[in-house]
PDB file of C-alpha atoms in Angstrom:
ATOM      1  CA  MET N   4      -0.049   0.130   0.005  1.00  0.00           C
ATOM      2  CA  LYS N   5       3.014   2.368   0.637  1.00  0.00           C
ATOM      3  CA  LYS N   6       4.456   1.552  -2.314  1.00  0.00           C
ATOM      4  CA  GLU N   7       1.152   2.371  -4.356  1.00  0.00           C
ATOM      5  CA  GLN N   8       0.897   5.871  -2.629  1.00  0.00           C
ATOM      6  CA  LEU N   9       4.238   6.588  -3.318  1.00  0.00           C
ATOM      7  CA  ALA N  10       3.985   5.637  -7.183  1.00  0.00           C
ATOM      8  CA  VAL N  11       1.401   8.139  -7.211  1.00  0.00           C
ATOM      9  CA  LYS N  12       1.574  12.083  -7.506  1.00  0.00           C
ATOM     10  CA  ARG N  13      -0.359  15.037  -8.021  1.00  0.00           C
ATOM     11  CA  CYS N  14      -0.059  17.046 -11.389  1.00  0.00           C
ATOM     12  CA  GLY N  15       0.629  20.788 -10.643  1.00  0.00           C
ATOM     13  CA  ILE N  16      -1.704  21.780 -13.708  1.00  0.00           C
ATOM     14  CA  CYS N  17      -4.511  19.691 -13.962  1.00  0.00           C
ATOM     15  CA  ASN N  18      -4.434  18.822 -10.090  1.00  0.00           C
ATOM     16  CA  GLU N  19      -5.163  14.975 -10.896  1.00  0.00           C
ATOM     17  CA  GLU N  20      -3.340  12.309  -9.258  1.00  0.00           C
ATOM     18  CA  LYS N  21      -1.334  10.006 -11.734  1.00  0.00           C
ATOM     19  CA  SER N  22       1.472   7.570 -11.980  1.00  0.00           C
ATOM     20  CA  VAL N  23       4.847   8.883 -11.361  1.00  0.00           C
ATOM     21  CA  ASP N  24       5.796   7.138 -14.664  1.00  0.00           C
ATOM     22  CA  ASN N  25       3.229   9.493 -16.276  1.00  0.00           C
ATOM     23  CA  LEU N  26       4.972  12.766 -14.403  1.00  0.00           C
ATOM     24  CA  THR N  27       7.978  14.947 -15.016  1.00  0.00           C
ATOM     25  CA  PRO N  28       9.281  16.610 -12.127  1.00  0.00           C
ATOM     26  CA  THR N  29       9.099  20.329 -12.307  1.00  0.00           C
ATOM     27  CA  THR N  30      12.726  20.768 -11.795  1.00  0.00           C
ATOM     28  CA  ASP N  31      13.262  18.935 -15.195  1.00  0.00           C
ATOM     29  CA  VAL N  32      11.028  21.326 -17.318  1.00  0.00           C
ATOM     30  CA  PHE N  33      12.539  23.323 -19.628  1.00  0.00           C
ATOM     31  CA  LYS N  34      12.959  26.791 -18.054  1.00  0.00           C
ATOM     32  CA  PRO N  35      10.994  28.972 -20.796  1.00  0.00           C
ATOM     33  CA  LEU N  36       8.201  26.138 -20.705  1.00  0.00           C
ATOM     34  CA  ALA N  37       8.005  26.465 -16.874  1.00  0.00           C
ATOM     35  CA  GLU N  38       7.742  30.124 -17.034  1.00  0.00           C
ATOM     36  CA  MET N  39       4.845  29.964 -19.299  1.00  0.00           C
ATOM     37  CA  MET N  40       3.099  27.674 -17.059  1.00  0.00           C
ATOM     38  CA  THR N  41       3.972  29.802 -13.991  1.00  0.00           C
ATOM     39  CA  LYS N  42       2.015  32.723 -15.746  1.00  0.00           C
ATOM     40  CA  GLU N  43      -1.275  30.876 -16.079  1.00  0.00           C
ATOM     41  CA  GLN N  44      -0.634  28.499 -12.940  1.00  0.00           C
ATOM     42  CA  PRO N  45       1.275  30.322 -10.332  1.00  0.00           C
ATOM     43  CA  ASP N  46       0.961  27.547  -7.748  1.00  0.00           C
ATOM     44  CA  TRP N  47       1.852  24.523 -10.104  1.00  0.00           C
ATOM     45  CA  LEU N  48       5.288  24.343  -8.894  1.00  0.00           C
ATOM     46  CA  GLN N  49       4.317  23.317  -5.274  1.00  0.00           C
ATOM     47  CA  ALA N  50       3.069  20.015  -6.662  1.00  0.00           C
ATOM     48  CA  GLY N  51       6.530  19.081  -7.652  1.00  0.00           C
ATOM     49  CA  TYR N  52       5.288  17.368 -10.861  1.00  0.00           C
ATOM     50  CA  VAL N  53       3.357  18.056 -14.221  1.00  0.00           C
ATOM     51  CA  CYS N  54       1.711  15.186 -16.213  1.00  0.00           C
ATOM     52  CA  SER N  55       2.834  14.310 -19.659  1.00  0.00           C
ATOM     53  CA  LYS N  56      -0.663  15.497 -21.215  1.00  0.00           C
ATOM     54  CA  ASP N  57      -0.034  18.972 -19.775  1.00  0.00           C
ATOM     55  CA  LEU N  58       3.373  19.108 -20.732  1.00  0.00           C
ATOM     56  CA  ASN N  59       2.868  18.179 -24.250  1.00  0.00           C
ATOM     57  CA  HIS N  60       0.018  20.818 -24.614  1.00  0.00           C
ATOM     58  CA  TYR N  61       2.554  23.401 -23.217  1.00  0.00           C
ATOM     59  CA  ARG N  62       5.272  22.160 -25.658  1.00  0.00           C
ATOM     60  CA  ASP N  63       2.898  22.515 -28.229  1.00  0.00           C
ATOM     61  CA  ARG N  64       1.755  25.828 -27.403  1.00  0.00           C
ATOM     62  CA  TYR N  65       5.311  27.241 -26.726  1.00  0.00           C
ATOM     63  CA  ILE N  66       6.372  25.671 -30.414  1.00  0.00           C
ATOM     64  CA  HIS N  67       3.495  27.534 -31.754  1.00  0.00           C
ATOM     65  CA  GLU N  68       4.167  30.707 -30.167  1.00  0.00           C
ATOM     66  CA  LEU N  69       7.900  30.499 -31.307  1.00  0.00           C
ATOM     67  CA  LEU N  70       6.790  30.015 -34.957  1.00  0.00           C
ATOM     68  CA  ARG N  71       4.034  32.707 -34.780  1.00  0.00           C
ATOM     69  CA  LYS N  72       6.781  35.148 -33.359  1.00  0.00           C
ATOM     70  CA  GLU N  73       9.439  33.997 -35.845  1.00  0.00           C
ATOM     71  CA  HIS N  74       6.783  34.743 -38.763  1.00  0.00           C
ATOM     72  CA  TRP N  75       5.968  38.009 -37.202  1.00  0.00           C
ATOM     73  CA  ASP N  76       9.793  38.665 -37.220  1.00  0.00           C
ATOM     74  CA  THR N  77      10.397  37.859 -40.787  1.00  0.00           C
ATOM     75  CA  ASN N  78       7.482  39.802 -41.858  1.00  0.00           C
ATOM     76  CA  GLN N  79       8.852  42.781 -39.898  1.00  0.00           C
ATOM     77  CA  LEU N  80      12.167  42.558 -41.428  1.00  0.00           C
ATOM     78  CA  GLU N  81      10.879  42.161 -45.247  1.00  0.00           C
ATOM     79  CA  LEU N  82       8.895  45.422 -44.294  1.00  0.00           C
ATOM     80  CA  GLU N  83      12.176  47.101 -42.996  1.00  0.00           C
ATOM     81  CA  ILE N  84      14.101  46.000 -46.134  1.00  0.00           C
ATOM     82  CA  LYS N  85      11.525  47.207 -48.439  1.00  0.00           C
ATOM     83  CA  GLY N  86      11.431  50.509 -46.795  1.00  0.00           C
ATOM     84  CA  ILE N  87      15.426  50.663 -47.074  1.00  0.00           C
ATOM     85  CA  LEU N  88      15.224  49.864 -50.708  1.00  0.00           C
ATOM     86  CA  SER N  89      12.626  52.099 -51.399  1.00  0.00           C
ATOM     87  CA  ASP N  90      14.616  54.950 -50.161  1.00  0.00           C
ATOM     88  CA  ASP N  91      17.443  54.101 -52.070  1.00  0.00           C
ATOM     89  CA  GLN N  92      15.318  54.212 -55.118  1.00  0.00           C
ATOM     90  CA  ARG N  93      14.243  57.774 -54.293  1.00  0.00           C
ATOM     91  CA  LYS N  94      17.848  58.759 -53.686  1.00  0.00           C
ATOM     92  CA  ARG N  95      18.964  57.075 -57.097  1.00  0.00           C
ATOM     93  CA  GLU N  96      16.335  59.022 -58.839  1.00  0.00           C
ATOM     94  CA  ARG N  97      17.579  62.370 -57.255  1.00  0.00           C
ATOM     95  CA  LEU N  98      20.852  61.511 -58.281  1.00  0.00           C
ATOM     96  CA  LYS N  99      19.693  61.263 -62.054  1.00  0.00           C
ATOM     97  CA  GLU N 100      18.171  64.958 -61.326  1.00  0.00           C
ATOM     98  CA  VAL N 101      21.148  66.507 -60.390  1.00  0.00           C
ATOM     99  CA  ASP N 102      22.169  67.388 -63.839  1.00  0.00           C
ATOM    100  CA  PRO N 103      18.917  69.064 -65.598  1.00  0.00           C
ATOM    101  CA  PRO N 104      18.992  70.098 -69.183  1.00  0.00           C
ATOM    102  CA  LEU N 105      20.773  73.320 -69.705  1.00  0.00           C
ATOM    103  CA  THR N 106      19.320  76.341 -71.379  1.00  0.00           C
ATOM    104  CA  ARG N 107      20.836  78.192 -74.242  1.00  0.00           C
ATOM    105  CA  GLY N 108      22.268  81.051 -71.866  1.00  0.00           C
ATOM    106  CA  GLN N 109      23.656  78.598 -69.514  1.00  0.00           C
ATOM    107  CA  LYS N 110      25.460  76.614 -72.320  1.00  0.00           C
ATOM    108  CA  LEU N 111      26.619  80.027 -73.868  1.00  0.00           C
ATOM    109  CA  ALA N 112      27.948  81.028 -70.379  1.00  0.00           C
ATOM    110  CA  ASP N 113      29.809  77.803 -69.956  1.00  0.00           C
ATOM    111  CA  GLN N 114      31.463  78.146 -73.611  1.00  0.00           C
ATOM    112  CA  VAL N 115      32.510  81.679 -72.939  1.00  0.00           C
ATOM    113  CA  ALA N 116      34.000  80.754 -69.523  1.00  0.00           C
ATOM    114  CA  LYS N 117      35.940  77.592 -70.883  1.00  0.00           C
ATOM    115  CA  PHE N 118      37.184  79.822 -73.808  1.00  0.00           C
ATOM    116  CA  GLY N 119      37.966  82.782 -71.516  1.00  0.00           C
ATOM    117  CA  GLY N 120      40.092  80.701 -69.237  1.00  0.00           C
ATOM    118  CA  SER N 121      42.095  78.814 -71.619  1.00  0.00           C
ATOM    119  CA  TRP N 122      45.414  79.432 -73.506  1.00  0.00           C
ATOM    120  CA  LYS N 123      43.369  79.745 -76.786  1.00  0.00           C
ATOM    121  CA  PHE N 124      41.931  82.570 -75.760  1.00  0.00           C
ATOM    122  CA  ILE N 125      45.040  84.328 -74.297  1.00  0.00           C
ATOM    123  CA  VAL N 126      47.110  83.426 -77.679  1.00  0.00           C
ATOM    124  CA  SER N 127      44.196  84.733 -79.780  1.00  0.00           C
ATOM    125  CA  PHE N 128      43.685  87.934 -78.090  1.00  0.00           C
ATOM    126  CA  ALA N 129      47.424  88.675 -77.705  1.00  0.00           C
ATOM    127  CA  THR N 130      47.780  88.274 -81.302  1.00  0.00           C
ATOM    128  CA  ILE N 131      44.647  90.538 -82.102  1.00  0.00           C
ATOM    129  CA  ILE N 132      46.392  93.318 -80.024  1.00  0.00           C
ATOM    130  CA  VAL N 133      49.433  93.118 -81.675  1.00  0.00           C
ATOM    131  CA  LEU N 134      48.166  93.465 -85.144  1.00  0.00           C
ATOM    132  CA  TRP N 135      45.774  96.114 -83.960  1.00  0.00           C
ATOM    133  CA  VAL N 136      48.593  98.162 -82.537  1.00  0.00           C
ATOM    134  CA  SER N 137      50.724  97.255 -85.514  1.00  0.00           C
ATOM    135  CA  ILE N 138      48.425  98.245 -88.108  1.00  0.00           C
ATOM    136  CA  ASN N 139      47.633 101.760 -86.410  1.00  0.00           C
ATOM    137  CA  ALA N 140      50.987 102.377 -84.789  1.00  0.00           C
ATOM    138  CA  PHE N 141      53.331 102.064 -87.626  1.00  0.00           C
ATOM    139  CA  GLU N 142      51.110 103.849 -90.319  1.00  0.00           C
ATOM    140  CA  LEU N 143      51.098 100.416 -92.336  1.00  0.00           C
ATOM    141  CA  PHE N 144      48.019 102.616 -93.945  1.00  0.00           C
ATOM    142  CA  LEU N 145      47.640 106.156 -95.231  1.00  0.00           C
ATOM    143  CA  HIS N 146      44.535 106.595 -92.669  1.00  0.00           C
ATOM    144  CA  PRO N 147      44.665 104.436 -89.698  1.00  0.00           C
ATOM    145  CA  PHE N 148      41.413 103.842 -88.269  1.00  0.00           C
ATOM    146  CA  ASP N 149      42.318 103.885 -84.838  1.00  0.00           C
ATOM    147  CA  PRO N 150      45.467 105.993 -84.331  1.00  0.00           C
ATOM    148  CA  TYR N 151      47.318 106.449 -81.312  1.00  0.00           C
ATOM    149  CA  PRO N 152      46.408 106.179 -78.177  1.00  0.00           C
ATOM    150  CA  PHE N 153      43.854 103.668 -79.498  1.00  0.00           C
ATOM    151  CA  ILE N 154      40.817 105.012 -78.122  1.00  0.00           C
ATOM    152  CA  LEU N 155      38.831 102.329 -80.198  1.00  0.00           C
ATOM    153  CA  LEU N 156      40.681  99.528 -78.962  1.00  0.00           C
ATOM    154  CA  ASN N 157      40.375 100.629 -75.262  1.00  0.00           C
ATOM    155  CA  LEU N 158      36.601 100.859 -75.855  1.00  0.00           C
ATOM    156  CA  ILE N 159      36.525  97.255 -77.264  1.00  0.00           C
ATOM    157  CA  LEU N 160      38.607  96.000 -74.475  1.00  0.00           C
ATOM    158  CA  SER N 161      36.562  97.728 -71.746  1.00  0.00           C
ATOM    159  CA  CYS N 162      33.294  96.370 -73.665  1.00  0.00           C
ATOM    160  CA  VAL N 163      34.910  92.674 -73.568  1.00  0.00           C
ATOM    161  CA  ALA N 164      35.889  92.977 -70.046  1.00  0.00           C
ATOM    162  CA  SER N 165      32.433  94.268 -68.880  1.00  0.00           C
ATOM    163  CA  LEU N 166      30.660  91.452 -70.751  1.00  0.00           C
ATOM    164  CA  GLN N 167      32.952  88.874 -70.044  1.00  0.00           C
ATOM    165  CA  ALA N 168      33.089  89.193 -66.257  1.00  0.00           C
ATOM    166  CA  PRO N 169      29.187  88.682 -65.666  1.00  0.00           C
ATOM    167  CA  VAL N 170      29.260  85.565 -68.160  1.00  0.00           C
ATOM    168  CA  ILE N 171      32.155  84.084 -66.357  1.00  0.00           C
ATOM    169  CA  MET N 172      30.218  84.745 -62.931  1.00  0.00           C
ATOM    170  CA  MET N 173      26.874  83.202 -64.170  1.00  0.00           C
ATOM    171  CA  SER N 174      28.696  80.179 -65.175  1.00  0.00           C
ATOM    172  CA  GLN N 175      30.645  80.047 -61.920  1.00  0.00           C
ATOM    173  CA  ASN N 176      27.593  80.469 -59.675  1.00  0.00           C
ATOM    174  CA  ARG N 177      25.974  77.659 -61.868  1.00  0.00           C
ATOM    175  CA  GLN N 178      29.059  75.372 -61.143  1.00  0.00           C
ATOM    176  CA  GLU N 179      28.922  76.152 -57.460  1.00  0.00           C
ATOM    177  CA  LYS N 180      25.379  75.234 -57.348  1.00  0.00           C
ATOM    178  CA  LYS N 181      26.060  72.069 -59.112  1.00  0.00           C
ATOM    179  CA  ASP N 182      29.098  71.322 -56.710  1.00  0.00           C
ATOM    180  CA  ARG N 183      26.655  71.988 -53.748  1.00  0.00           C
ATOM    181  CA  GLU N 184      24.126  69.400 -55.001  1.00  0.00           C
ATOM    182  CA  HIS N 185      26.672  66.856 -55.756  1.00  0.00           C
ATOM    183  CA  LEU N 186      28.094  67.214 -52.090  1.00  0.00           C
ATOM    184  CA  GLU N 187      24.317  66.716 -50.931  1.00  0.00           C
ATOM    185  CA  ASN N 188      24.216  63.619 -52.908  1.00  0.00           C
ATOM    186  CA  ASP N 189      27.349  62.199 -51.660  1.00  0.00           C
ATOM    187  CA  LEU N 190      26.227  62.625 -48.223  1.00  0.00           C
ATOM    188  CA  GLN N 191      22.853  60.799 -49.206  1.00  0.00           C
ATOM    189  CA  VAL N 192      24.897  57.984 -50.421  1.00  0.00           C
ATOM    190  CA  ASN N 193      26.815  57.703 -47.236  1.00  0.00           C
ATOM    191  CA  LEU N 194      23.698  57.794 -45.599  1.00  0.00           C
ATOM    192  CA  GLN N 195      22.610  54.948 -47.699  1.00  0.00           C
ATOM    193  CA  ALA N 196      25.465  52.966 -47.061  1.00  0.00           C
ATOM    194  CA  GLU N 197      24.770  53.392 -43.218  1.00  0.00           C
ATOM    195  CA  LEU N 198      21.182  52.079 -44.060  1.00  0.00           C
ATOM    196  CA  GLU N 199      22.768  48.936 -45.801  1.00  0.00           C
ATOM    197  CA  VAL N 200      24.926  48.110 -42.774  1.00  0.00           C
ATOM    198  CA  ARG N 201      21.887  48.541 -40.517  1.00  0.00           C
ATOM    199  CA  MET N 202      20.027  46.101 -43.038  1.00  0.00           C
ATOM    200  CA  MET N 203      22.821  43.542 -42.620  1.00  0.00           C
ATOM    201  CA  GLN N 204      22.723  44.182 -38.764  1.00  0.00           C
ATOM    202  CA  LEU N 205      19.103  43.338 -38.840  1.00  0.00           C
ATOM    203  CA  LYS N 206      19.700  40.267 -41.079  1.00  0.00           C
ATOM    204  CA  MET N 207      22.182  39.186 -38.424  1.00  0.00           C
ATOM    205  CA  ASP N 208      20.220  39.804 -35.511  1.00  0.00           C
ATOM    206  CA  HIS N 209      17.278  37.837 -37.261  1.00  0.00           C
ATOM    207  CA  LEU N 210      19.348  34.878 -37.848  1.00  0.00           C
ATOM    208  CA  ALA N 211      20.784  34.717 -34.172  1.00  0.00           C
ATOM    209  CA  ASN N 212      17.096  34.789 -32.967  1.00  0.00           C
ATOM    210  CA  GLU N 213      16.365  32.050 -35.311  1.00  0.00           C
ATOM    211  CA  TRP N 214      19.130  30.126 -33.979  1.00  0.00           C
ATOM    212  CA  ILE N 215      18.112  30.536 -30.187  1.00  0.00           C
ATOM    213  CA  HIS N 216      14.481  29.469 -31.289  1.00  0.00           C
ATOM    214  CA  LEU N 217      16.071  26.290 -33.001  1.00  0.00           C
ATOM    215  CA  LEU N 218      18.064  25.552 -30.163  1.00  0.00           C
ATOM    216  CA  GLU N 219      14.941  25.829 -27.809  1.00  0.00           C
ATOM    217  CA  ILE N 220      12.857  23.713 -29.968  1.00  0.00           C
ATOM    218  CA  GLN N 221      15.884  20.910 -30.209  1.00  0.00           C
ATOM    219  CA  THR N 222      16.039  21.107 -26.364  1.00  0.00           C
ATOM    220  CA  MET N 223      12.325  20.359 -26.120  1.00  0.00           C
ATOM    221  CA  GLN N 224      12.547  17.632 -28.909  1.00  0.00           C
ATOM    222  CA  PHE N 225      15.501  16.136 -26.454  1.00  0.00           C
ATOM    223  CA  GLU N 226      13.409  16.283 -23.623  1.00  0.00           C
ATOM    224  CA  LEU N 227      10.666  14.626 -25.138  1.00  0.00           C
ATOM    225  CA  LEU N 228      12.869  11.975 -26.747  1.00  0.00           C
ATOM    226  CA  GLN N 229      14.156  11.136 -23.122  1.00  0.00           C
ATOM    227  CA  HIS N 230      10.565  10.936 -21.846  1.00  0.00           C
ATOM    228  CA  ILE N 231       9.827   8.391 -24.574  1.00  0.00           C
ATOM    229  CA  SER N 232      12.739   6.423 -23.837  1.00  0.00           C
ATOM    230  CA  HIS N 233      12.276   6.174 -20.067  1.00  0.00           C
ATOM    231  CA  LYS N 234       8.899   5.045 -20.855  1.00  0.00           C
ATOM    232  CA  LEU N 235       9.999   2.252 -23.097  1.00  0.00           C
ATOM    233  CA  GLU N 236      12.623   1.007 -20.449  1.00  0.00           C
TER     234      GLU N 236
END
């Protein structure tokens, strides 16, 4: 009679008395599983045992909860990646808009600035001045059209300088704006690189969580196999 009493214990979950062979000590229950049981049955540890039926029930629930959480985490990761890729696409489109089509005035200003800042302009202008001075100073013609002190030449040089300066400034202002836009886009590219690193970190964190969940499931499977092996013995 004493042996029969010792062979029967109460389950802390269902409060039914069952054979010890059909019970698992509370100390052997997987810790996350025990925490789930404690949330619903705060006093279940006092019994010292849990039956196989209730233990399997909580195992199924825990695995289902893990899979549901894993599915939710995967969806969240996909949404974050889609958001990052969408931002990347918008930034790429913005990069394409940095160089808008030039107007005729802008093209002319660029050409004038390019020509005015070259050796070709210096040599050409120096040649014209030498010819002008030679023709009018050495009286190659009986009636020079611009005798010394070359008032017409001074007027032309003044007009060229007064017109060339604002044209070059227009070109420089546009180039400065263009450089500023390129600098902003470089900043956006750097930010995008940071986002890609963040995306990689999210993937690594997700894989780490998956690994933890797989270990938990494997631990419960091992406990279940041990329980089945104990029953077969």
